[in-house]
Short mmCIF file of C-alpha atoms and ligand atoms in Angstrom, two decimals:
data_model
loop_
_atom_site.label_atom_id
_atom_site.label_comp_id
_atom_site.label_asym_id
_atom_site.label_seq_id
_atom_site.Cartn_x
_atom_site.Cartn_y
_atom_site.Cartn_z
CA UNK S 1 188.85 173.58 119.68
CA UNK S 2 186.46 170.64 119.04
CA UNK S 3 183.86 169.24 121.42
CA UNK S 4 184.64 166.18 123.45
CA UNK S 5 183.08 163.05 121.95
CA UNK S 6 179.31 162.56 122.27
CA UNK S 7 176.54 160.28 121.24
CA UNK S 8 173.79 161.87 119.00
CA UNK S 9 170.01 160.98 119.14
CA UNK S 10 167.25 162.01 116.77
CA UNK S 11 163.91 160.98 118.50
CA UNK S 12 160.90 161.05 116.25
CA UNK S 13 158.28 161.53 118.87
CA UNK S 14 157.84 163.50 122.10
CA UNK S 15 157.72 160.28 124.10
CA UNK S 16 161.04 159.13 122.65
CA UNK S 17 162.69 162.54 123.50
CA UNK S 18 161.38 162.40 126.99
CA UNK S 19 162.54 158.72 127.50
CA UNK S 20 166.21 159.70 126.19
CA UNK S 21 166.29 162.70 128.35
CA UNK S 22 165.22 160.57 131.42
CA UNK S 23 167.76 157.86 130.63
CA UNK S 24 170.72 160.23 130.13
CA UNK S 25 170.02 162.80 133.03
CA UNK S 26 172.66 165.39 133.59
CA UNK S 27 174.75 163.65 130.94
CA UNK S 28 172.30 164.59 128.24
CA UNK S 29 171.60 167.83 126.58
CA UNK S 30 168.73 168.90 124.12
CA UNK S 31 170.06 170.14 120.85
CA UNK S 32 167.73 172.81 119.16
CA UNK S 33 169.64 175.12 116.76
CA UNK S 34 172.93 174.41 118.11
CA UNK S 35 173.83 178.31 117.87
CA UNK S 36 174.66 178.60 121.76
CA UNK S 37 175.20 174.94 122.71
CA UNK S 38 177.72 173.91 119.96
CA UNK S 39 179.90 177.00 120.50
CA UNK S 40 179.98 176.31 124.16
CA UNK S 41 180.84 172.61 123.31
CA UNK S 42 183.73 173.82 121.04
CA UNK S 43 185.05 175.91 123.82
CA UNK S 44 184.58 172.81 126.20
CA UNK S 45 182.49 175.00 128.39
CA UNK S 46 179.68 172.27 127.89
CA UNK S 47 180.66 168.63 127.77
CA UNK S 48 177.60 166.74 127.21
CA UNK S 49 177.76 163.07 126.66
CA UNK S 50 174.66 162.78 124.57
CA UNK S 51 172.62 165.24 122.35
CA UNK S 52 169.05 164.66 121.93
CA UNK S 53 167.41 166.62 119.00
CA UNK S 54 164.16 168.62 119.87
CA UNK S 55 160.81 168.58 118.21
CA UNK S 56 158.92 171.15 115.89
CA UNK S 57 155.71 173.12 115.05
CA UNK S 58 153.89 176.63 115.02
CA UNK S 59 150.11 177.38 115.22
CA UNK S 60 147.51 179.74 116.60
CA UNK S 61 144.76 178.49 119.02
CA UNK S 62 142.40 179.85 121.68
CA UNK S 63 143.82 183.35 121.50
CA UNK S 64 147.44 182.17 121.78
CA UNK S 65 150.31 181.77 119.43
CA UNK S 66 151.71 178.31 120.12
CA UNK S 67 155.44 177.98 119.35
CA UNK S 68 156.93 174.37 119.21
CA UNK S 69 160.41 173.54 120.53
CA UNK S 70 161.98 173.75 116.92
CA UNK S 71 160.57 176.86 115.48
CA UNK S 72 163.39 178.91 114.11
CA UNK S 73 164.03 182.72 114.63
CA UNK S 74 163.80 183.25 110.81
CA UNK S 75 160.21 181.97 110.79
CA UNK S 76 159.28 185.11 112.59
CA UNK S 77 161.04 187.67 110.19
CA UNK S 78 157.76 187.66 108.16
CA UNK S 79 154.31 188.02 109.91
CA UNK S 80 153.12 184.67 111.29
CA UNK S 81 149.66 186.03 112.17
CA UNK S 82 147.89 189.32 111.89
CA UNK S 83 147.44 191.99 114.47
CA UNK S 84 149.69 193.50 117.02
CA UNK S 85 151.83 190.53 117.79
CA UNK S 86 152.10 189.78 114.08
CA UNK S 87 153.68 193.03 113.91
CA UNK S 88 155.90 192.89 116.97
CA UNK S 89 157.54 189.56 116.21
CA UNK S 90 159.37 190.46 113.08
CA UNK S 91 160.24 193.81 114.58
CA UNK S 92 162.13 191.89 117.31
CA UNK S 93 163.22 188.88 115.17
CA UNK S 94 165.45 191.20 112.82
CA UNK S 95 167.54 192.18 115.85
CA UNK S 96 168.67 188.60 116.58
CA UNK S 97 172.24 187.82 115.32
CA UNK S 98 172.60 187.34 111.68
CA UNK S 99 170.64 185.26 109.06
CA UNK S 100 172.66 182.04 109.21
CA UNK S 101 172.10 181.90 113.00
CA UNK S 102 168.54 183.07 112.76
CA UNK S 103 167.88 180.36 110.26
CA UNK S 104 169.31 177.54 112.66
CA UNK S 105 168.59 179.12 116.15
CA UNK S 106 165.21 178.42 117.89
CA UNK S 107 162.75 180.37 119.95
CA UNK S 108 162.57 177.65 122.65
CA UNK S 109 166.47 177.20 122.56
CA UNK S 110 166.89 180.93 123.30
CA UNK S 111 164.54 180.68 126.24
CA UNK S 112 166.23 177.57 127.53
CA UNK S 113 169.69 179.10 127.19
CA UNK S 114 168.45 182.29 129.01
CA UNK S 115 170.99 184.65 127.76
CA UNK S 116 170.29 188.09 129.47
CA UNK S 117 170.50 189.68 125.97
CA UNK S 118 168.03 187.44 124.47
CA UNK S 119 165.28 189.19 122.52
CA UNK S 120 162.80 186.24 122.78
CA UNK S 121 163.54 185.96 126.60
CA UNK S 122 162.47 189.65 126.85
CA UNK S 123 159.37 189.15 124.77
CA UNK S 124 158.30 186.12 126.82
CA UNK S 125 158.65 188.30 129.93
CA UNK S 126 156.87 191.30 128.56
CA UNK S 127 153.96 189.23 127.24
CA UNK S 128 153.58 186.94 130.17
CA UNK S 129 153.97 183.93 128.10
CA UNK S 130 153.07 180.56 129.32
CA UNK S 131 156.17 178.02 129.07
CA UNK S 132 155.17 174.40 128.66
CA UNK S 133 157.77 171.81 129.91
CA UNK S 134 157.53 168.09 129.84
CA UNK S 135 159.29 165.19 131.31
CA UNK S 136 158.27 161.44 131.58
CA UNK S 137 156.66 162.29 134.98
CA UNK S 138 154.24 164.82 133.33
CA UNK S 139 153.80 168.45 132.00
CA UNK S 140 153.99 171.75 133.71
CA UNK S 141 153.39 175.26 132.64
CA UNK S 142 155.37 178.11 134.05
CA UNK S 143 155.30 181.73 133.94
CA UNK S 144 158.42 183.69 132.89
CA UNK S 145 158.91 184.92 136.55
CA UNK S 146 159.40 181.31 137.74
CA UNK S 147 161.29 180.27 134.54
CA UNK S 148 164.17 182.63 134.37
CA UNK S 149 166.31 182.40 137.52
CA UNK S 150 169.33 184.42 136.24
CA UNK S 151 171.86 184.63 133.71
CA UNK S 152 171.91 181.25 131.70
CA UNK S 153 169.85 179.77 134.42
CA UNK S 154 166.26 178.55 134.14
CA UNK S 155 163.92 176.33 136.24
CA UNK S 156 164.09 173.55 133.72
CA UNK S 157 165.24 170.17 135.08
CA UNK S 158 168.01 168.39 133.22
CA UNK S 159 165.53 165.86 132.07
CA UNK S 160 162.80 168.43 130.98
CA UNK S 161 162.00 169.55 127.48
CA UNK S 162 160.61 172.95 126.78
CA UNK S 163 157.97 171.79 124.30
CA UNK S 164 155.88 174.89 123.84
CA UNK S 165 155.79 178.64 124.25
CA UNK S 166 152.27 180.29 124.19
CA UNK S 167 152.18 183.97 123.57
CA UNK S 168 148.83 185.97 124.01
CA UNK S 169 147.52 187.21 120.61
CA UNK S 170 147.16 190.90 121.25
CA UNK S 171 143.65 192.01 120.22
CA UNK S 172 142.94 195.34 118.35
CA UNK S 173 143.27 197.74 121.25
CA UNK S 174 147.00 196.76 121.83
CA UNK S 175 149.92 198.54 120.32
CA UNK S 176 153.37 197.62 120.66
CA UNK S 177 157.07 199.06 120.53
CA UNK S 178 160.49 197.79 120.66
CA UNK S 179 163.95 199.55 120.85
CA UNK S 180 167.47 197.93 121.13
CA UNK S 181 170.89 199.27 121.33
CA UNK S 182 173.86 197.15 120.38
CA UNK S 183 177.43 198.15 119.26
CA UNK S 184 176.98 196.68 115.69
CA UNK S 185 173.97 195.38 113.85
CA UNK S 186 173.42 191.69 114.89
CA UNK S 187 175.56 192.03 118.22
CA UNK S 188 173.97 191.13 121.53
CA UNK S 189 171.77 194.10 123.02
CA UNK S 190 173.39 196.16 125.72
CA UNK S 191 170.00 197.29 126.49
CA UNK S 192 166.43 196.78 124.90
CA UNK S 193 163.03 197.43 125.66
CA UNK S 194 159.71 195.88 124.55
CA UNK S 195 156.28 197.71 125.19
CA UNK S 196 152.64 196.61 124.98
CA UNK S 197 149.99 199.26 125.64
CA UNK S 198 146.17 198.82 125.51
CA UNK S 199 144.48 202.05 124.57
CA UNK S 200 140.85 202.83 125.51
CA UNK S 201 139.38 206.21 124.36
CA UNK S 202 142.87 207.69 123.68
CA UNK S 203 144.47 206.83 126.83
CA UNK S 204 146.56 203.95 128.15
CA UNK S 205 144.39 201.51 129.96
CA UNK S 206 147.06 198.73 130.55
CA UNK S 207 150.76 198.81 130.03
CA UNK S 208 153.55 196.23 129.82
CA UNK S 209 157.01 197.45 129.93
CA UNK S 210 159.91 194.77 129.64
CA UNK S 211 163.59 195.46 129.87
CA UNK S 212 166.28 193.15 128.64
CA UNK S 213 170.11 193.11 127.93
CA UNK S 214 170.85 195.46 130.83
CA UNK S 215 170.11 193.13 133.65
CA UNK S 216 170.93 189.49 134.56
CA UNK S 217 167.41 188.38 133.19
CA UNK S 218 164.51 190.07 131.55
CA UNK S 219 162.16 192.02 133.88
CA UNK S 220 158.93 194.04 133.84
CA UNK S 221 159.11 197.68 135.40
CA UNK S 222 156.05 198.14 137.70
CA UNK S 223 156.68 201.81 138.16
CA UNK S 224 156.81 202.83 134.67
CA UNK S 225 153.77 200.74 133.81
CA UNK S 226 151.90 202.31 136.69
CA UNK S 227 153.04 205.88 135.42
CA UNK S 228 151.82 205.16 131.87
CA UNK S 229 148.32 203.90 132.86
CA UNK S 230 145.71 206.77 132.55
CA UNK S 231 148.01 208.99 130.55
CA UNK S 232 147.73 209.87 126.73
CA UNK S 233 151.34 208.70 126.33
CA UNK S 234 152.62 212.29 125.52
CA UNK S 235 156.49 213.29 125.47
CA UNK S 236 156.54 214.14 129.21
CA UNK S 237 155.25 210.64 130.29
CA UNK S 238 157.52 208.73 127.85
CA UNK S 239 160.56 210.65 129.61
CA UNK S 240 159.03 209.91 132.98
CA UNK S 241 158.65 206.19 132.09
CA UNK S 242 162.39 205.88 130.86
CA UNK S 243 163.49 207.75 134.03
CA UNK S 244 161.64 205.45 136.26
CA UNK S 245 162.81 202.31 134.41
CA UNK S 246 166.62 203.37 134.60
CA UNK S 247 166.08 203.85 138.44
CA UNK S 248 164.36 200.42 138.81
CA UNK S 249 167.07 198.33 137.50
CA UNK S 250 170.31 196.76 138.90
CA UNK S 251 172.44 197.01 135.62
CA UNK S 252 175.06 194.55 134.60
CA UNK S 253 178.56 195.75 134.38
CA UNK S 254 181.02 194.07 132.06
CA UNK S 255 183.78 194.86 129.39
CA UNK S 256 180.95 195.88 126.91
CA UNK S 257 179.45 198.57 129.04
CA UNK S 258 179.39 200.14 132.64
CA UNK S 259 176.41 200.07 134.88
CA UNK S 260 175.89 203.71 134.51
CA UNK S 261 175.99 203.44 130.66
CA UNK S 262 173.52 200.65 130.55
CA UNK S 263 171.13 202.52 133.01
CA UNK S 264 171.23 205.48 130.52
CA UNK S 265 170.52 203.16 127.53
CA UNK S 266 167.60 201.80 129.34
CA UNK S 267 166.09 205.21 129.87
CA UNK S 268 166.48 205.92 126.20
CA UNK S 269 165.18 202.68 125.06
CA UNK S 270 162.06 202.85 127.17
CA UNK S 271 161.40 206.33 125.79
CA UNK S 272 161.81 205.07 122.36
CA UNK S 273 159.86 201.99 122.59
CA UNK S 274 156.85 204.00 124.30
CA UNK S 275 157.04 206.54 121.50
CA UNK S 276 156.85 203.77 118.98
CA UNK S 277 153.83 202.19 120.51
CA UNK S 278 151.96 205.51 120.93
CA UNK S 279 152.65 206.79 117.42
CA UNK S 280 151.71 203.66 115.71
C1 FAD C 301 177.60 184.93 116.70
C2 FAD C 301 176.14 184.61 117.57
C3 FAD C 301 175.44 185.85 117.75
C4 FAD C 301 174.24 185.65 118.54
N1 FAD C 301 173.49 186.92 118.68
C5 FAD C 301 172.25 186.65 119.31
C6 FAD C 301 171.42 187.85 119.71
O1 FAD C 301 171.60 188.99 119.04
N2 FAD C 301 170.31 187.49 120.17
C7 FAD C 301 169.83 186.37 120.69
O2 FAD C 301 168.74 186.11 121.32
N3 FAD C 301 170.66 185.27 120.61
C8 FAD C 301 171.75 185.45 119.75
N4 FAD C 301 172.61 184.27 119.67
C9 FAD C 301 172.15 182.94 120.11
C10 FAD C 301 171.25 182.22 119.15
O3 FAD C 301 169.99 183.13 119.09
C11 FAD C 301 170.95 180.90 119.51
O4 FAD C 301 170.03 180.28 118.60
C12 FAD C 301 169.94 180.81 120.84
O5 FAD C 301 170.52 181.42 121.96
C13 FAD C 301 169.86 179.23 121.25
O6 FAD C 301 169.03 178.77 120.55
P1 FAD C 301 169.44 177.30 119.73
O7 FAD C 301 168.20 176.78 119.16
O8 FAD C 301 170.46 177.29 119.02
O9 FAD C 301 169.68 176.43 121.03
P2 FAD C 301 170.94 175.26 121.20
O10 FAD C 301 172.28 175.88 121.11
O11 FAD C 301 170.61 173.98 120.58
O12 FAD C 301 170.72 175.08 122.83
C14 FAD C 301 170.90 176.06 123.81
C15 FAD C 301 170.63 175.47 125.20
O13 FAD C 301 169.34 175.40 125.39
C16 FAD C 301 169.06 173.80 125.61
N5 FAD C 301 167.78 173.68 124.91
C17 FAD C 301 167.48 174.02 123.73
N6 FAD C 301 166.17 173.67 123.26
C18 FAD C 301 165.73 173.24 124.30
C19 FAD C 301 164.27 172.66 124.73
N7 FAD C 301 163.41 172.74 123.78
N8 FAD C 301 164.10 172.14 125.92
C20 FAD C 301 165.19 172.22 126.88
N9 FAD C 301 166.32 172.78 126.61
C21 FAD C 301 166.67 173.26 125.45
C22 FAD C 301 170.17 173.04 125.12
O14 FAD C 301 170.35 171.81 125.70
C23 FAD C 301 171.30 174.13 125.44
O15 FAD C 301 171.73 174.00 126.82
C24 FAD C 301 173.79 184.50 118.87
C25 FAD C 301 174.63 183.18 118.62
C26 FAD C 301 175.67 183.53 117.89
C27 FAD C 301 176.60 182.30 117.74
#
């Protein structure tokens, strides 16, 4: 099918984009890479009357990587900065869809779309990203816990543009791991896990355990994080973290996988991601 007729606007400044969003309200939609919105329009699941193109940049400042609204997935396939975050981003980016989609789709568009199986949504949750959103009324910064409200649902208002994502540049003490299971390379994840561990004197001093794909939105697993802290990250504690994560979630169930299968995948993904971080 083809989309219903719509108007297209290409604003040249943020003010212009926000004015268009304010003017068009619920009838307007931000267009980023179009890799989720355009298929939805073709199926007529989305019928916006106007498309308003988003804006672009990528830079490091004040210990944060600042990702502008139009930074594409493919930009993260090669390291965009040094250190642990610089290693983690390409590791994650390669799991997103296929090259033509990665060249068009954007980091911010993934977050605004809030697919439960989005790798960037998981990363934003695990790292505790700052999500900067703007309207003509002003700018606000949301944490991932306030931003992700459920599958394909965020706290963004219809006239609000997600202008910037800020990820902490993890310093030298941090190590990271990422593991994903999908049926074929490039498919959406059935389960995935991102891990960040801060190591001090050979022991885990701080742990971030994030789960995606298996539940309606990305989530941190506090029980697994608490179990890891203080340990040396050996095989017993990796297994225990996996078990705790699999018990903590309320898994999705669909034609792709049963809830019990997803629960078991989460167990395995946590164990693998912790191993990757500890053995790095
Ligand atoms: C075959 C296929 C496989 C895919 N596999 C994966 C995968 O494995 N992992 C994955 O994460 N994704 C996958 N995707 C989705 C892809 O990554 C999209 O790029 C992403 O979900 C949306 O980004 P986009 O830039 O294309 O956004 P668009 O499609 O342009 O927009 C998506 C939604 O977000 C809104 N939006 C976009 N940008 C903003 C903004 N800055 N502020 C406010 N609202 C905004 C739009 O209005 C729209 O509602 C796949 C897509 C396809 C077609």
